[in-house]
PDB file of C-alpha atoms and ligand atoms in Angstrom:
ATOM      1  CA  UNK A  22       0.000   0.000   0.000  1.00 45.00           C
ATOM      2  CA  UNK A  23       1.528   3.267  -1.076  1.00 46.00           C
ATOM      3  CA  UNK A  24      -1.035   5.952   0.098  1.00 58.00           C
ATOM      4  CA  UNK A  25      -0.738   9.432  -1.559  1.00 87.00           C
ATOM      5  CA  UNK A  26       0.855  11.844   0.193  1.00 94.00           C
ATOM      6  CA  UNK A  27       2.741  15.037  -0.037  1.00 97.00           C
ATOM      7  CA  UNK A  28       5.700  17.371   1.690  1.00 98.00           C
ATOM      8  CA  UNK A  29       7.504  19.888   0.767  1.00 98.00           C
ATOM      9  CA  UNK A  30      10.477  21.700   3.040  1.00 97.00           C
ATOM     10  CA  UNK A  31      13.436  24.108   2.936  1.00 97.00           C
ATOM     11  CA  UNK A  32      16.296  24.546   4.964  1.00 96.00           C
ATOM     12  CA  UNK A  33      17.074  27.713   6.495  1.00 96.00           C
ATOM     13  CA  UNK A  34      18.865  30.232   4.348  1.00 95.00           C
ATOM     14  CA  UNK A  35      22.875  29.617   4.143  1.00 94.00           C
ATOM     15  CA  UNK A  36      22.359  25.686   5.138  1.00 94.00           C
ATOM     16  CA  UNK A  37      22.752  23.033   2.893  1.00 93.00           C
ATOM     17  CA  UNK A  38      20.778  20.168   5.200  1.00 96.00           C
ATOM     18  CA  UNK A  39      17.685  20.811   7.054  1.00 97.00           C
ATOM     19  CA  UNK A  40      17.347  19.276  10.714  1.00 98.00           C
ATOM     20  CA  UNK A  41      13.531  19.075  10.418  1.00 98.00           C
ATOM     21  CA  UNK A  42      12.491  15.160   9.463  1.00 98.00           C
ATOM     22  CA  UNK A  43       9.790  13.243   8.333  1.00 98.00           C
ATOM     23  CA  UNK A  44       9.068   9.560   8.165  1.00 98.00           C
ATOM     24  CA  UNK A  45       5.562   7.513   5.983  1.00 96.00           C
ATOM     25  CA  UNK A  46       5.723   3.892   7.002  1.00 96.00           C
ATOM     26  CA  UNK A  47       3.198   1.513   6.603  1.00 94.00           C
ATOM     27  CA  UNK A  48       3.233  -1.488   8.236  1.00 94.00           C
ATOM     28  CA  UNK A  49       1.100  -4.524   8.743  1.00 91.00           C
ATOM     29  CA  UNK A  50      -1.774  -2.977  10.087  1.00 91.00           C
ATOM     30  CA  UNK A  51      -1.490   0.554   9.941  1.00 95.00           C
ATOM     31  CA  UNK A  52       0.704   3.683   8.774  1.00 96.00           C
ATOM     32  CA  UNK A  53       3.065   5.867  10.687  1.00 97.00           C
ATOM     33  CA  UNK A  54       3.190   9.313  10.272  1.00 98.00           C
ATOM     34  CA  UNK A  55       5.634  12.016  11.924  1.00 98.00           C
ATOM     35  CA  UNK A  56       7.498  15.010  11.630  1.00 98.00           C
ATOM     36  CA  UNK A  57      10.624  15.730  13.091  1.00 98.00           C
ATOM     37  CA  UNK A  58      12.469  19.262  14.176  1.00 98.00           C
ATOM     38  CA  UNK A  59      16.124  18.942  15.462  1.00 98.00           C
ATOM     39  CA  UNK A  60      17.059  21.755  17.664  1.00 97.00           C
ATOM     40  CA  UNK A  61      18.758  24.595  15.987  1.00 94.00           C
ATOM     41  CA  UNK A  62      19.692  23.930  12.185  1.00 94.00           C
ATOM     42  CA  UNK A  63      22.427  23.002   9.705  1.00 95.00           C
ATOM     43  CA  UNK A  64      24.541  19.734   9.884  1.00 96.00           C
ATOM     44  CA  UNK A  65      24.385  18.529  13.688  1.00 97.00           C
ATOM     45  CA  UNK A  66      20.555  19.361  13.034  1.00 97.00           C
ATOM     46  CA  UNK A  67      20.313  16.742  10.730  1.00 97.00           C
ATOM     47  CA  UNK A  68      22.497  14.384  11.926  1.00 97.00           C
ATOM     48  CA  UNK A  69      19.877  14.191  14.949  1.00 98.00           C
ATOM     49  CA  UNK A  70      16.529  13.527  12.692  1.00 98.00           C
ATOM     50  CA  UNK A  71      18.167  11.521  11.041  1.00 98.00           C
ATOM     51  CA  UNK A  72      18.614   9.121  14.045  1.00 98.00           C
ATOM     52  CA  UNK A  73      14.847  10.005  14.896  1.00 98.00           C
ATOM     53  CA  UNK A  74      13.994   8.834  11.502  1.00 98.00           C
ATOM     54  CA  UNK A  75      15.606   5.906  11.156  1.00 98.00           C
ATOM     55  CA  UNK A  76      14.519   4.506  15.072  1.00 98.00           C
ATOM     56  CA  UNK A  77      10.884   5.553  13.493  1.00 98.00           C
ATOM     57  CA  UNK A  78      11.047   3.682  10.498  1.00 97.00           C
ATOM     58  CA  UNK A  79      12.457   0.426  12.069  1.00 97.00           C
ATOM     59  CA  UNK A  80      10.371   0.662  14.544  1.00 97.00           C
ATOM     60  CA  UNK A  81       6.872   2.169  13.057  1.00 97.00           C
ATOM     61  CA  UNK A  82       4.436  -0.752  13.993  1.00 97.00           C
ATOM     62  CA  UNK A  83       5.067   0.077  17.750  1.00 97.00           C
ATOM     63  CA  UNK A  84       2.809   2.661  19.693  1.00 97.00           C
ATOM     64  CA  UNK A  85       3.903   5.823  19.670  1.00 98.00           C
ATOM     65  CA  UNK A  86       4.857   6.156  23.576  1.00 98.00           C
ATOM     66  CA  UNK A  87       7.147   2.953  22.666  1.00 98.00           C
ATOM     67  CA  UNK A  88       8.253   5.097  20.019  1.00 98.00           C
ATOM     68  CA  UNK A  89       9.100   8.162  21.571  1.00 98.00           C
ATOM     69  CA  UNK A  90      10.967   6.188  24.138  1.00 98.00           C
ATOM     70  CA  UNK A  91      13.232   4.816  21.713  1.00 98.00           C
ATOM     71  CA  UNK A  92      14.177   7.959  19.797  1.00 98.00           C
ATOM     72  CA  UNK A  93      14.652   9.624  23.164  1.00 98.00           C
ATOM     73  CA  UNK A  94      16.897   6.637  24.140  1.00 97.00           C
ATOM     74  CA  UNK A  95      19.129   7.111  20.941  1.00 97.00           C
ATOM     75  CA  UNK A  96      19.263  10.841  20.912  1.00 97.00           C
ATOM     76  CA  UNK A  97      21.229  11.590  24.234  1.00 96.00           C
ATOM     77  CA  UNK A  98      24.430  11.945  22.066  1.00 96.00           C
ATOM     78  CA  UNK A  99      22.067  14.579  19.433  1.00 97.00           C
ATOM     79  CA  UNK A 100      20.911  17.806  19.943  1.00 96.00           C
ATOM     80  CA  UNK A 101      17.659  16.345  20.628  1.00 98.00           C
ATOM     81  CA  UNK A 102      14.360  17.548  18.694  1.00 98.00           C
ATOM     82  CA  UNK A 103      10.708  17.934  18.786  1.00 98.00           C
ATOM     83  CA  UNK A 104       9.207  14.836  17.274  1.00 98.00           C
ATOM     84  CA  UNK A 105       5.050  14.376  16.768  1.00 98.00           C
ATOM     85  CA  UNK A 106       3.809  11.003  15.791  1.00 98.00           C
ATOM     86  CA  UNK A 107       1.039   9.456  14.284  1.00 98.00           C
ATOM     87  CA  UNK A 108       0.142   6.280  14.156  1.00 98.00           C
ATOM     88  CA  UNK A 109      -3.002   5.168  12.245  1.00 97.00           C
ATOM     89  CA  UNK A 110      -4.600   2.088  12.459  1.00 95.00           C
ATOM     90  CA  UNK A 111      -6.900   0.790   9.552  1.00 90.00           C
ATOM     91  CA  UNK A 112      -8.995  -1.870  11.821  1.00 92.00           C
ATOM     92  CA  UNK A 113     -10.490   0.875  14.465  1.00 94.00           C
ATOM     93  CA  UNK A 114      -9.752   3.939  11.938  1.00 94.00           C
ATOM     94  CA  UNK A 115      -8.244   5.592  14.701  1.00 96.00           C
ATOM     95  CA  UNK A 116      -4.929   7.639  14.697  1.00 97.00           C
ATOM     96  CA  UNK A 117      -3.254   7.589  17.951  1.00 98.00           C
ATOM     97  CA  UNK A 118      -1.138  10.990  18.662  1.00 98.00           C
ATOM     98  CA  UNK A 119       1.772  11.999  20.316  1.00 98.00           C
ATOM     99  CA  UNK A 120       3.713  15.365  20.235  1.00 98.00           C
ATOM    100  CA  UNK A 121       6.162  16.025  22.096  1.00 98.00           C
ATOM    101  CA  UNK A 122       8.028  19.574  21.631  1.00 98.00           C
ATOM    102  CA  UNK A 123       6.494  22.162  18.961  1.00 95.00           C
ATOM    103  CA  UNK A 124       5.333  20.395  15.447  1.00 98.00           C
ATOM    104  CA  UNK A 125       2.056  21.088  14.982  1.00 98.00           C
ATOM    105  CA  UNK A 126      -0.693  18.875  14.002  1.00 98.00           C
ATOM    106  CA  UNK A 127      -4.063  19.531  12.560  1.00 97.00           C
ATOM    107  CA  UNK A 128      -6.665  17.256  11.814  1.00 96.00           C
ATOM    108  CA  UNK A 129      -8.989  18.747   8.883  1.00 95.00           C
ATOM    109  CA  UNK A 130     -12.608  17.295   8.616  1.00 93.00           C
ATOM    110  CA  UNK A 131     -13.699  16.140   5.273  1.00 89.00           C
ATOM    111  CA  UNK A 132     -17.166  16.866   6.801  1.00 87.00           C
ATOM    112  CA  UNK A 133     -18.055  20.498   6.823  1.00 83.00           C
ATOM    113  CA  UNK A 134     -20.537  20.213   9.256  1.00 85.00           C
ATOM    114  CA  UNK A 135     -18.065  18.554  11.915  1.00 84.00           C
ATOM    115  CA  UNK A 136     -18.435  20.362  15.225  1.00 84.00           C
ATOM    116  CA  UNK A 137     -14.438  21.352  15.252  1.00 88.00           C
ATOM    117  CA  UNK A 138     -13.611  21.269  11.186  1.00 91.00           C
ATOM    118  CA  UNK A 139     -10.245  22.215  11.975  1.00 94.00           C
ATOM    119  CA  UNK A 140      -8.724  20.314  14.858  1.00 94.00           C
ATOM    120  CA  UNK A 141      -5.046  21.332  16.352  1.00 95.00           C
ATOM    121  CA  UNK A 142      -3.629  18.298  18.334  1.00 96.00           C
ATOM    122  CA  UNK A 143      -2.169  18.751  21.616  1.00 96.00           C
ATOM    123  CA  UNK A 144       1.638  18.482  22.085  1.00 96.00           C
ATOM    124  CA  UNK A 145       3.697  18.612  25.326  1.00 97.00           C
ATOM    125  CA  UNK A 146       6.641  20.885  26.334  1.00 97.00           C
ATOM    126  CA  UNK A 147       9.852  18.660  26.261  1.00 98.00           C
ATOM    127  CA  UNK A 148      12.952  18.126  24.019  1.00 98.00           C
ATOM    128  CA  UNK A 149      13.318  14.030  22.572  1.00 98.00           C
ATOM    129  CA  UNK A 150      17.026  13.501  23.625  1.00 98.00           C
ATOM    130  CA  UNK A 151      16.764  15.348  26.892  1.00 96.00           C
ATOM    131  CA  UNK A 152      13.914  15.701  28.481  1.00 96.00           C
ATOM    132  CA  UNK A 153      10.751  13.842  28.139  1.00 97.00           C
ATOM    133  CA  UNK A 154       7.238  14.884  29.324  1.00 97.00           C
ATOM    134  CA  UNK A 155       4.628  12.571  30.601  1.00 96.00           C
ATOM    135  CA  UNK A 156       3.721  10.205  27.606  1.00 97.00           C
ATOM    136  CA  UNK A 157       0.426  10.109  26.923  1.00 95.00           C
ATOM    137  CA  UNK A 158      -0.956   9.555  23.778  1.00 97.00           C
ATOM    138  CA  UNK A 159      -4.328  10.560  22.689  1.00 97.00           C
ATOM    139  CA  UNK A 160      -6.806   8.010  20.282  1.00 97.00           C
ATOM    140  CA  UNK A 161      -8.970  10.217  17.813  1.00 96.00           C
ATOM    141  CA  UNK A 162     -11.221   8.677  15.566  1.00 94.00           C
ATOM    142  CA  UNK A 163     -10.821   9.281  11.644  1.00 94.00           C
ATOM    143  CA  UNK A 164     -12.557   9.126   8.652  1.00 91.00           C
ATOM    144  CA  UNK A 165     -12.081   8.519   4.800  1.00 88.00           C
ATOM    145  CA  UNK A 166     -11.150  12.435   3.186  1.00 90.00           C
ATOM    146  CA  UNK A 167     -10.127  13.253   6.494  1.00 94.00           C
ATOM    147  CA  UNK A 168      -6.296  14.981   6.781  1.00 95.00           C
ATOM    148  CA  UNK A 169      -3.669  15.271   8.756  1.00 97.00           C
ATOM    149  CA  UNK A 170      -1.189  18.338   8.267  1.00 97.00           C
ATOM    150  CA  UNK A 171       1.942  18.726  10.240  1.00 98.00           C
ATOM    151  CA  UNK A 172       4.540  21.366  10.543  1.00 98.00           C
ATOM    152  CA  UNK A 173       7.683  22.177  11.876  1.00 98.00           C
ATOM    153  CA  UNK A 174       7.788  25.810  13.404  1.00 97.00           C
ATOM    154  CA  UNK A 175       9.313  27.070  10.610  1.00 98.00           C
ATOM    155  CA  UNK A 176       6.155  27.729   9.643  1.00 98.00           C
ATOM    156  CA  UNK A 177       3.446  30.051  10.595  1.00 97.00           C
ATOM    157  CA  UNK A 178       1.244  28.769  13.255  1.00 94.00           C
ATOM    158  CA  UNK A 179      -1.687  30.854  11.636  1.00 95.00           C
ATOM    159  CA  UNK A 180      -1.480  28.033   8.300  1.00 95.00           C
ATOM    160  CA  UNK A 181      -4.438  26.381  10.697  1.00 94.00           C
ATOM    161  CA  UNK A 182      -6.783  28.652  10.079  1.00 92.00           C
ATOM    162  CA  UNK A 183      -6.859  27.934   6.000  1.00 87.00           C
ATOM    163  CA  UNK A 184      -6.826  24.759   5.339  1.00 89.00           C
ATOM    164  CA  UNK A 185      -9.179  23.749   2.729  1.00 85.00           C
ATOM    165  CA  UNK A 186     -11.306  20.425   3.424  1.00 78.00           C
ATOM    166  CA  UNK A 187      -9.982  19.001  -0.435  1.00 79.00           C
ATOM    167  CA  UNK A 188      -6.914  19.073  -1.806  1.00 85.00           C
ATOM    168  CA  UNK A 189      -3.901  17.296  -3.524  1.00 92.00           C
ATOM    169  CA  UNK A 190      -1.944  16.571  -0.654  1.00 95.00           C
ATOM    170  CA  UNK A 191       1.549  17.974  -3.108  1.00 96.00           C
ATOM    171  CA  UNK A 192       0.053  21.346  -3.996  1.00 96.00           C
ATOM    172  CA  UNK A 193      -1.467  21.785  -0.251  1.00 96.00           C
ATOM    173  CA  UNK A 194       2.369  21.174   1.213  1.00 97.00           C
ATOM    174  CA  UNK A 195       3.586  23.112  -1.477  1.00 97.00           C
ATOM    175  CA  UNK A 196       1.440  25.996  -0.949  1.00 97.00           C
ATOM    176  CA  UNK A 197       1.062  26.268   2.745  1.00 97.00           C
ATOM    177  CA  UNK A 198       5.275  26.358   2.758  1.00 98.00           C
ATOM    178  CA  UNK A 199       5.196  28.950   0.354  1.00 97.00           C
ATOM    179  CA  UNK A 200       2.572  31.521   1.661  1.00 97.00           C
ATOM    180  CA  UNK A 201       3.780  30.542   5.740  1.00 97.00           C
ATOM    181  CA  UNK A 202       7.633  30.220   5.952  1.00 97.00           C
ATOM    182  CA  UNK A 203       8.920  32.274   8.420  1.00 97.00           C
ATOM    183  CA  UNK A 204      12.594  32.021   6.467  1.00 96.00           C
ATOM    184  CA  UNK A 205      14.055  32.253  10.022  1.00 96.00           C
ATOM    185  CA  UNK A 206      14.292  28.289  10.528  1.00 97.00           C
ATOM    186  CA  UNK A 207      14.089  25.249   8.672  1.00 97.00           C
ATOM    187  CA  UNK A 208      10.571  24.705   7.464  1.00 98.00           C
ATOM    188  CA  UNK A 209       8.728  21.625   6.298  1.00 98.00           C
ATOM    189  CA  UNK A 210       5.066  20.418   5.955  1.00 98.00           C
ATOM    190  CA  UNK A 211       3.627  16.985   5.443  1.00 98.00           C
ATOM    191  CA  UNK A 212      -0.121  16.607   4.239  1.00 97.00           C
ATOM    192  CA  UNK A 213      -1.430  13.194   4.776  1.00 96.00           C
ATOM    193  CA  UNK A 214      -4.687  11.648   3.796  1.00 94.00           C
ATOM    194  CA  UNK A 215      -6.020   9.632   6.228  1.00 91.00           C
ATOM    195  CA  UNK A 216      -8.119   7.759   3.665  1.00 84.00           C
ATOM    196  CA  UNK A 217      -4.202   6.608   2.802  1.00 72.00           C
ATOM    197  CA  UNK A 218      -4.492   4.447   6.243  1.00 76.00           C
ATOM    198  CA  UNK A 219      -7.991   3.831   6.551  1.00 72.00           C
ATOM    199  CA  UNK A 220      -9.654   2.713   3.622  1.00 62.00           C
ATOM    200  CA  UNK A 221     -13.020   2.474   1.983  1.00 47.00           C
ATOM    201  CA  UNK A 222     -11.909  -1.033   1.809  1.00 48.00           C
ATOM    202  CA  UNK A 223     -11.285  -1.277   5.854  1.00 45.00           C
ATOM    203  CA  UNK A 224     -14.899   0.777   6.337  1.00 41.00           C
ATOM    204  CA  UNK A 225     -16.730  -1.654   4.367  1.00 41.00           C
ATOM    205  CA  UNK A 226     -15.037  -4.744   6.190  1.00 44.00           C
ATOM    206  CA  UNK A 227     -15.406  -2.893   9.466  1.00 43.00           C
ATOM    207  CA  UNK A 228     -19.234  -1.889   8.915  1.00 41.00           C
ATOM    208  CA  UNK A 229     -20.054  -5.860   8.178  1.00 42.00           C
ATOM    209  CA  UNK A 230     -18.510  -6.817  10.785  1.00 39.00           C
TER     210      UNK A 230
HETATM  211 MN1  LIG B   3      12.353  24.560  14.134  1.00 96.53          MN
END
């Protein structure tokens, strides 16, 4: 399963590597999703997401807390980083959260007449690689069209409040790094598609069920 998806980043001006991350990794049940935002930028930067990254990927079928854990584990030698996961699953079309530092997530309803269309996920204060908060991770229920964006603060916190319900998940990254760069940090956004991790196929199955 290769579920469409889209980011788009730059590095801070006068780098040649970002330090912000990002990892798409299905596995057998499920897909993980996260972001990653090294502290400070340039080479050391990346050096450190890219340990974050790689723990994710090898690791993306555990729950997130288990996750966290682990990059925390391997990052005391880093500069640390803010890291927020997601971790779908396609049997109870949930996505379980966990954000720890400052990369935002929003949840965007495909329905316009949800209560809270535009949804900003909670993430706790804390470094990955230093010091971790309490982990707990939060279950929210998701459906088909639904989308998840995430950004790393290199981007304008105010992108929440345009996010249209449909769009190609490329041109949406594309766009919201264009019009909300702040230029003073590495930037990157990742638009997901839930329906990439919870099917029509799944619904169906789930609904006979
Ligand atoms: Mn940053």
């Amino acid at each position: 399963m290769a579920p469409e998806w889209g980011v788009a980043s730059v590095p801070l001006a006068g780098e040649s590597e970002s330090g912000d991350g990002f990892v798409v990794k299905a596995f057998d049940k499920g897909v993980l999703v996260a972001v990653i935002d090294a502290l400070g930028h340039g080479p050391d930067a990346a050096r450190a997401a890219r340990v974050a990254a790689a723990a994710l990927e090898q690791y993306a079928h555990e729950k997130p807390e288990v996750l966290v854990r682990r990059c925390d584990d391997l990052m005391h030698e880093t500069r640390g980083a803010a890291i927020s996961v997601a971790s779908f699953d396609m049997q109870s079309r949930t996505m379980t959260w966990l954000g720890v530092g400052n990369v935002t997530g929003a949840l965007v309803r495909a329905d316009l007449t949800a209560e809270q269309r535009v949804k900003r996920l909670m993430v706790r204060g804390g470094v990955v690689g230093f010091h971790l908060p309490e982990l707990r991770a939060s279950v929210v229920p998701v459906l088909p069209g639904d989308t998840l964006v995430l950004a790393t603060d290199g981007v304008g916190i105010d992108f929440t409040n345009s996010l249209p319900a449909i769009a190609r998940p490329q041109p949406l990254a594309e766009q919201i790094l264009q019009r909300y760069a702040t230029h003073d940090d590495d930037a990157l956004v990742l638009v997901f598609p839930c329906s990439g991790a919870v099917t029509e196929t799944a619904c169906s199955e789930q609904r006979r069920a």
